[in-house]
Coordinates of C-alpha atoms and ligand atoms in Angstrom, one line a residue:
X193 CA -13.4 15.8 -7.2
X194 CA -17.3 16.3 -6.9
X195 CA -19.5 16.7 -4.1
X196 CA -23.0 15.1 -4.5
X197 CA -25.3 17.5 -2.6
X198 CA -27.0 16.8 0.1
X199 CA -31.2 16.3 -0.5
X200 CA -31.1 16.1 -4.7
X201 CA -28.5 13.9 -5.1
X202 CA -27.0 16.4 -8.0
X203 CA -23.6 16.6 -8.5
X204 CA -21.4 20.0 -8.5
X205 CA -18.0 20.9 -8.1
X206 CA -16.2 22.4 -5.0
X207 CA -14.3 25.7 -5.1
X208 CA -11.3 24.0 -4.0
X209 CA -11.0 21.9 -6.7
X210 CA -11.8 24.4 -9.4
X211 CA -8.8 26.5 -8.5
X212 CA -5.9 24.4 -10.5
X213 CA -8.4 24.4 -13.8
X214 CA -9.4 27.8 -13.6
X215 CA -5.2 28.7 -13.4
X216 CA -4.6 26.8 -16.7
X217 CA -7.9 27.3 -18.8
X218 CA -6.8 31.1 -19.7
X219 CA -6.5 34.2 -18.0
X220 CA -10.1 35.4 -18.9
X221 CA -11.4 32.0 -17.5
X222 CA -9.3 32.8 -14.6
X223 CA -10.7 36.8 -14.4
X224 CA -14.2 35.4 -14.5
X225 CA -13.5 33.0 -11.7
X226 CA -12.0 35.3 -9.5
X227 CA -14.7 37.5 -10.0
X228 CA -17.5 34.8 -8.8
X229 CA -15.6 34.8 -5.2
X230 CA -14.4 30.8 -5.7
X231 CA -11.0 32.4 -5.2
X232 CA -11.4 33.0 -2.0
X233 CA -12.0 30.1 -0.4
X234 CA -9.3 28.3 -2.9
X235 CA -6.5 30.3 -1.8
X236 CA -7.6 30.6 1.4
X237 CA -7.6 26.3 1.4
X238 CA -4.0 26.4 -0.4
X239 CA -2.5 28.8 2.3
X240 CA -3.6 26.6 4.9
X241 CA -2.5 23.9 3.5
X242 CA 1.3 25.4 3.2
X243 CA 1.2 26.3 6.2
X244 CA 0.2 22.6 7.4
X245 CA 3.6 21.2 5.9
X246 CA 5.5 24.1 7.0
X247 CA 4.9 23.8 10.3
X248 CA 6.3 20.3 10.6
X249 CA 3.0 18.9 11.9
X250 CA 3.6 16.5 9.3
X251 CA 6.1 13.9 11.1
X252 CA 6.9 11.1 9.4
X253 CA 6.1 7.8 11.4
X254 CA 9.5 6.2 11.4
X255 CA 10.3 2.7 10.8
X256 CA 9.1 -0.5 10.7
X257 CA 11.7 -3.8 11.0
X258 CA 9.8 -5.4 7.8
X259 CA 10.0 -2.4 5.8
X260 CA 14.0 -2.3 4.3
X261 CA 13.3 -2.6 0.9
X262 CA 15.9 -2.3 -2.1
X263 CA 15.3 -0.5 -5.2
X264 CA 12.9 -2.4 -7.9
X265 CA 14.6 -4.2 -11.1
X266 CA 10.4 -3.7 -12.3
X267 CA 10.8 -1.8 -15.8
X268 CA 9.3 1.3 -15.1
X269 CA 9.6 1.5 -11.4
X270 CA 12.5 4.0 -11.0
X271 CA 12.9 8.1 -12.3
X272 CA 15.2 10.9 -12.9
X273 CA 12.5 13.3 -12.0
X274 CA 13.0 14.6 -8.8
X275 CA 11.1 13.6 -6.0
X276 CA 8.2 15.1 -4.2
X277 CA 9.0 17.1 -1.0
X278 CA 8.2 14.7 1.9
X279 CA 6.1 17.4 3.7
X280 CA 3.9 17.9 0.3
X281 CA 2.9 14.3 0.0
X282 CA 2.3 14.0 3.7
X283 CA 0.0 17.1 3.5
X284 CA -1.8 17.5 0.5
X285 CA -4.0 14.3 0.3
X286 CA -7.1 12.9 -0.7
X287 CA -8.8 11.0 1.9
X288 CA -12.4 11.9 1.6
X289 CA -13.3 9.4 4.8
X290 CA -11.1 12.4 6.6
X291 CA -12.5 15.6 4.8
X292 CA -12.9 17.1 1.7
X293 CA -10.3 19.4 1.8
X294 CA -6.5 18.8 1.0
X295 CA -5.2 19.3 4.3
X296 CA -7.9 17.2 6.3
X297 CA -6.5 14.3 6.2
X298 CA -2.9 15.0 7.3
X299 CA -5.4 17.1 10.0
X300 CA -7.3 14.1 10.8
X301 CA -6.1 10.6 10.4
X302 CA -4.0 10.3 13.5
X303 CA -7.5 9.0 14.4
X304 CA -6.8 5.9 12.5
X305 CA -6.0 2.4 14.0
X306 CA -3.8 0.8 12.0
X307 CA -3.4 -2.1 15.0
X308 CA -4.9 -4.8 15.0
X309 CA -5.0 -4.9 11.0
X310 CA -5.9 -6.9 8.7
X311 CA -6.8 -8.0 5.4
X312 CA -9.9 -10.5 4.2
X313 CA -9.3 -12.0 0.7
X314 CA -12.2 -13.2 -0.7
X315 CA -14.4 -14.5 -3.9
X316 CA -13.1 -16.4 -6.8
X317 CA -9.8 -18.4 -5.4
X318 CA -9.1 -21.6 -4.0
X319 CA -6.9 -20.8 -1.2
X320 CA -9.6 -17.6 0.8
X321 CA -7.6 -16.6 3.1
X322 CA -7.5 -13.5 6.0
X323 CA -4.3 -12.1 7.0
X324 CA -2.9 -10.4 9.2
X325 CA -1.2 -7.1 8.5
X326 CA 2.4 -8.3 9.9
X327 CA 1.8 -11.5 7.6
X328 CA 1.5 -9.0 4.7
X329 CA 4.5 -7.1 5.3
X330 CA 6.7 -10.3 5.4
X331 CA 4.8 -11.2 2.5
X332 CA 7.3 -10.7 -0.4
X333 CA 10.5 -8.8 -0.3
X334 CA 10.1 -4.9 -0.1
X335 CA 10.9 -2.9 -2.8
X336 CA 11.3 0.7 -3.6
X337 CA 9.1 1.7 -6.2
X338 CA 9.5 5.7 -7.7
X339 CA 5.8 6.5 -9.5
X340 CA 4.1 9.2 -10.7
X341 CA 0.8 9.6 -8.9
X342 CA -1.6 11.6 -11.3
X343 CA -5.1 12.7 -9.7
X344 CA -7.4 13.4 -12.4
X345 CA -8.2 17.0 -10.7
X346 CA -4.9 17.6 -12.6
X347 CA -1.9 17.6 -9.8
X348 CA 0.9 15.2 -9.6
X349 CA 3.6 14.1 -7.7
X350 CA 6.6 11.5 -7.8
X351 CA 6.7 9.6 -4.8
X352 CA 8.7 6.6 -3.8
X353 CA 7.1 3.4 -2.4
X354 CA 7.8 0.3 -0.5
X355 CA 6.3 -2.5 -0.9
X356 CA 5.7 -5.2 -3.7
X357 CA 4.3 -6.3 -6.6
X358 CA -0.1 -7.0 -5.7
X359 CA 0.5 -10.5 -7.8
X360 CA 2.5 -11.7 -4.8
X361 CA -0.4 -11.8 -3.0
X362 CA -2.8 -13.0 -5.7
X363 CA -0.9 -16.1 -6.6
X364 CA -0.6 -17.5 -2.4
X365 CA -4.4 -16.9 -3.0
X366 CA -4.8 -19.5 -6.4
X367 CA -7.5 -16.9 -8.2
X368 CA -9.9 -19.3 -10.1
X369 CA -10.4 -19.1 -13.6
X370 CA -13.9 -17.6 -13.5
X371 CA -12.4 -14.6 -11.4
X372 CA -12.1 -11.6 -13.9
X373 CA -11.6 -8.9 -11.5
X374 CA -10.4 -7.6 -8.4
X375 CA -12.5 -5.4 -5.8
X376 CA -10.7 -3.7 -2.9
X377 CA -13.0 -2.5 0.2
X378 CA -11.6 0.2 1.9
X379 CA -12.1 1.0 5.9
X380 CA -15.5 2.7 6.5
X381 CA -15.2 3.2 10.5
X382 CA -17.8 5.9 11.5
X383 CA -15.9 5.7 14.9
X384 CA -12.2 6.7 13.9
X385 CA -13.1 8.5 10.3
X386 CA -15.1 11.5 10.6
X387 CA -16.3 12.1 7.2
X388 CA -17.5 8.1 6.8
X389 CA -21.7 8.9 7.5
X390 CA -21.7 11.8 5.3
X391 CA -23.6 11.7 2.0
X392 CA -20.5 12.7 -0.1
X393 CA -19.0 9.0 -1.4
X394 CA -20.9 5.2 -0.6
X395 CA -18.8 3.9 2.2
X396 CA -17.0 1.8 2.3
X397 CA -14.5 3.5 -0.8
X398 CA -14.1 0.9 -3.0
X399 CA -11.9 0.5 -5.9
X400 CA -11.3 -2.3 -9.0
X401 CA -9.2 -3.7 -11.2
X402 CA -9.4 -6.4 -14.2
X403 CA -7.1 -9.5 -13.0
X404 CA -4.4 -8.7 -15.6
X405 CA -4.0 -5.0 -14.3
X406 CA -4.0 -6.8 -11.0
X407 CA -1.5 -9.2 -11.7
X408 CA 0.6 -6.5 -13.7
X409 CA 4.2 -5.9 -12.1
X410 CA 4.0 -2.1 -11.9
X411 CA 0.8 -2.4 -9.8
X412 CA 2.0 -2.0 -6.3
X413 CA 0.7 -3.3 -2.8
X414 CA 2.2 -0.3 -0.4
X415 CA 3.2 -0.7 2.9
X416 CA 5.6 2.8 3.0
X417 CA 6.8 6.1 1.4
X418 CA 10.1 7.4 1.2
X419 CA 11.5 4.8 2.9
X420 CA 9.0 5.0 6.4
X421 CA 5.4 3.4 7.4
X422 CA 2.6 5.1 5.5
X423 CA 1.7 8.3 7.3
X424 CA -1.9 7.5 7.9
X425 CA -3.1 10.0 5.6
X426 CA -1.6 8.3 2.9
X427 CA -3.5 5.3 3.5
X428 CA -2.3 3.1 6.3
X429 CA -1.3 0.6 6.7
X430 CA -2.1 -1.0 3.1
X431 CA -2.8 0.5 0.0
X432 CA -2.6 0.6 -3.7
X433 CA -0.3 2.5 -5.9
X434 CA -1.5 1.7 -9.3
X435 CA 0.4 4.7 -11.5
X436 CA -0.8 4.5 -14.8
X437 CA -4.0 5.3 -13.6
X438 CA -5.8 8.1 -12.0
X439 CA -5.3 8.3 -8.3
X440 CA -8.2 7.6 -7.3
X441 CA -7.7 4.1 -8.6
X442 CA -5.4 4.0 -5.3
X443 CA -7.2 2.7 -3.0
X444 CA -6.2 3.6 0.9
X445 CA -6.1 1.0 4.0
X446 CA -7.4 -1.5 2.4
X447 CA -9.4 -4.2 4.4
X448 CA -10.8 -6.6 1.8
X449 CA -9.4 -7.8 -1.5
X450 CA -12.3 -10.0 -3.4
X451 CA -11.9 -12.3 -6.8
X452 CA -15.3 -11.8 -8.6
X453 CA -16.5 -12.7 -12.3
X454 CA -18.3 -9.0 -12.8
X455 CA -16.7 -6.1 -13.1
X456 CA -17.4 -4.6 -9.7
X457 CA -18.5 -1.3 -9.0
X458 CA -16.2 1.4 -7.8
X459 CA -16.7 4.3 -5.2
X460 CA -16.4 7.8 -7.9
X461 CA -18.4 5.5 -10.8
X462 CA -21.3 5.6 -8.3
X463 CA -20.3 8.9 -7.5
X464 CA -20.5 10.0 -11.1
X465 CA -20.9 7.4 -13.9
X466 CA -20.5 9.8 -16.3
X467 CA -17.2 11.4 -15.3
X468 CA -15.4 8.4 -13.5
X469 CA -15.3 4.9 -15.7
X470 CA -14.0 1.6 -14.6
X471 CA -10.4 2.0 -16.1
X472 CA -9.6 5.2 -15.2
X473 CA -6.5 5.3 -17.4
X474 CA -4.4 8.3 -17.5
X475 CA -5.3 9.5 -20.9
X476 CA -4.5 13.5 -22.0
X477 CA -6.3 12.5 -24.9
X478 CA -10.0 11.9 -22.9
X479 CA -11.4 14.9 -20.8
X480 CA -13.0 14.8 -18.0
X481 CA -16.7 16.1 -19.5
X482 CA -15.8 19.3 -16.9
X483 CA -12.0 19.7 -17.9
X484 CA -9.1 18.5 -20.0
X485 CA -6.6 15.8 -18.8
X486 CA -4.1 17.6 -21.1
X487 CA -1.7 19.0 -18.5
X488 CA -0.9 19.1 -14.8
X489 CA 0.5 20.5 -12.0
X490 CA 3.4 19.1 -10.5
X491 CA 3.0 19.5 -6.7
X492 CA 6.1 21.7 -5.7
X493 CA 7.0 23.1 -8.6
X494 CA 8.0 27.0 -8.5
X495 CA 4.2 29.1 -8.5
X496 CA 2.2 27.2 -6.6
X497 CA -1.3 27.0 -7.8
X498 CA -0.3 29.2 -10.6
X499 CA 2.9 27.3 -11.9
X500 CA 3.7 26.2 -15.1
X501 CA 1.6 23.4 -16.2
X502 CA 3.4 20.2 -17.3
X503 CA 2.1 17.9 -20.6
X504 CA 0.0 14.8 -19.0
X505 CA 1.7 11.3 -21.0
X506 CA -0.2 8.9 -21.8
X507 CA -0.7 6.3 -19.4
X508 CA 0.8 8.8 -17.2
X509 CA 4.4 7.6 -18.7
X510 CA 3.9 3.9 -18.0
X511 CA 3.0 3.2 -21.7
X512 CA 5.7 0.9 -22.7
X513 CA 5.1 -1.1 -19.7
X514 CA 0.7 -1.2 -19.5
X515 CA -0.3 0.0 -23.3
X516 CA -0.4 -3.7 -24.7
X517 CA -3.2 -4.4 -21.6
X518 CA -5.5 -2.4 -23.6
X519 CA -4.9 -3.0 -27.5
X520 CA -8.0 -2.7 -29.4
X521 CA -9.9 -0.9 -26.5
X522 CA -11.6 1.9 -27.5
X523 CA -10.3 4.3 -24.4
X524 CA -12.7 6.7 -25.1
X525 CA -15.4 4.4 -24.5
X526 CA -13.7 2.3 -22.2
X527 CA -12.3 5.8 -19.9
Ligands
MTE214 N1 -10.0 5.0 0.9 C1 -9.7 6.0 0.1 N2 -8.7 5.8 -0.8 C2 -8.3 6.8 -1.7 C3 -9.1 8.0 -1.7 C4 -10.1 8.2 -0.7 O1 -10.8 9.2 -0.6 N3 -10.4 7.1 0.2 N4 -8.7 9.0 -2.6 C5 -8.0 8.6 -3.8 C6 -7.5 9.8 -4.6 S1 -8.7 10.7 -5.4 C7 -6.2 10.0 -4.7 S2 -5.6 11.2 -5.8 C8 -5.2 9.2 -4.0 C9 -4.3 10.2 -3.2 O2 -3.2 9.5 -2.6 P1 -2.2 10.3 -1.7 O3 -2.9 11.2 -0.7 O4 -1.3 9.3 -1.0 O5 -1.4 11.2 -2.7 O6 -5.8 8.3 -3.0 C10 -6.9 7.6 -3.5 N5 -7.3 6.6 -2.6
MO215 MO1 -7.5 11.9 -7.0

């Protein structure tokens, strides 16, 4: 991502996240780069990192009674490919309200409270409604939900999930027919999230969807990962897993859902309007204005930050299930 600096309010990149880009672009690119002393500080950040999931620091949190789920009859919701190391998806996160830096969060969220919980839903419906977090998980019946998770700085992973469909949750709600869209209001707790106070994001993160991507099977409320409670650098003790869009669309320990009639405004299009649009659809075929969305790096894969570079599908694969959401959009406008 991008870190807005601190007095003008400009926007630059950070070594870190140059580091996958500069790999791909070319090996003059990557001469250049290495020669302008970013490398550094990226390797330097990757090392730690490995050694961060290595060490086992990254427990995961064990079970919860609500959480058995079964595995999702959702078209699209299961893979071949195989799945993310445990260790990689517990340890190489973004979290920005617990640093910057891959490995801050799984560092720095055992800060997190994620009791008492709970969950405000506001806006456009008839039935408002707060609840609370162990009303959530009995909710709806778990599933188990295999995605893709694409970040648009070009890494993936495939993950599995637990948890169910978001339009569970919107329909006990009775959305109004004025509400178009759906804003989700992340924690901003200066007390428990270090990073919440500095200049880099607008707190609280918030994220948004239009209702029919909100109401859309594949789009996921998640409760757990690989078949535990969220680790709480993945976002406990709610989140979003929306995979056919980039993961920042993802929003992490949620705190308030709200039904409005304007599309709201989200924490990276306030960041940078020009890089970061509303719909954030996985797209090889739209660039980021800094770098191309063509290909990625599958977290795990042989080579580290140098392996071989994987072709980005549209909608990050989920095009069968989401493309008919957007016929007649033009992506590149609407990115
Ligand atoms: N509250 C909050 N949610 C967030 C973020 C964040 O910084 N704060 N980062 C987003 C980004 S950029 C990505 S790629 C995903 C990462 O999810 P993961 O760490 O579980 O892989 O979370 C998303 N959700
Ligand atoms: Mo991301």
């Amino acid at each position: 991502m991008l870190i807005r600096s601190r007095d003008s309010g400009f926007v630059h990149p950070q070594a870190a996240e140059i580091t996958p880009r500069a790999a791909y672009e070319g090996r003059r690119d990557m001469l250049r780069w290495l020669a302008g002393g970013a490398a550094g500080a990226a390797l330097a950040s990757w090392a730690g990192r490995e050694a961060l999931a290595q060490a086992s620091a990254v427990k995961a949190p064990g079970k919860l009674a609500a959480l058995p789920s079964v595995p999702s009859k959702v078209a699209g919701a299961q893979t071949m490919e195989a799945l993310t190391a445990y260790k990689d998806a517990a340890s190489y996160n973004n979290f920005y309200e617990f640093g910057t830096d891959k490995s801050d969060p799984a560092k720095n969220a055992h800060t997190l409270k994620t009791r008492p919980w709970t969950v405000q839903v506001e806006g456009l419906v008839n039935k408002p409604r707060t609840f609370d977090i162990e009303e959530l998980l009995k909710l709806s019946a778990m599933e188990e939900r295999i995605y893709r998770l694409r970040c648009v700085e070009g890494w993936s992973m495939v993950i599995p999930w637990e948890g169910y469909s978001l339009s569970e949750l919107i329909r006990k709600v009775e959305p109004q027919g004025s509400a178009k869209y759906v804003e989700f209001v992340t924690l901003a707790d200066p007390k428990t999230m270090p990073y919440v106070g500095s200049r880099v994001l607008d707190w609280p993160y918030a994220e948004g969807l239009r209702m029919d991507e909100a109401m859309h099977p594949l789009t996921l409320l998640s409760f757990g990962m690989y078949g535990e409670v969220l680790p709480n650098q993945n976002g406990a003790p709610v989140r979003l897993v929306v995979p056919w869009k980039y993961g920042f669309k993802s929003a992490k320990s949620i705190v308030k859902i709200r039904f409005t009639e304007k599309e709201p405004g989200t924490a990276w299009n306030k960041a940078a309007a020009q890089e970061y649009g509303f719909y954030s659809n996985v797209n090889p075929e739209v660039d980021h204005p800094r770098w191309s969305q063509a290909t990625e790096r599958r977290i795990g894969d042989p080579g580290g930050l140098f392996a071989k570079r994987r072709k980005t599908l549209m909608f990050n694969g989920y095009e069968a299930q989401v493309g008919q959401l957007y016929a007649g959009m033009d992506l590149k406008k609407f990115y």
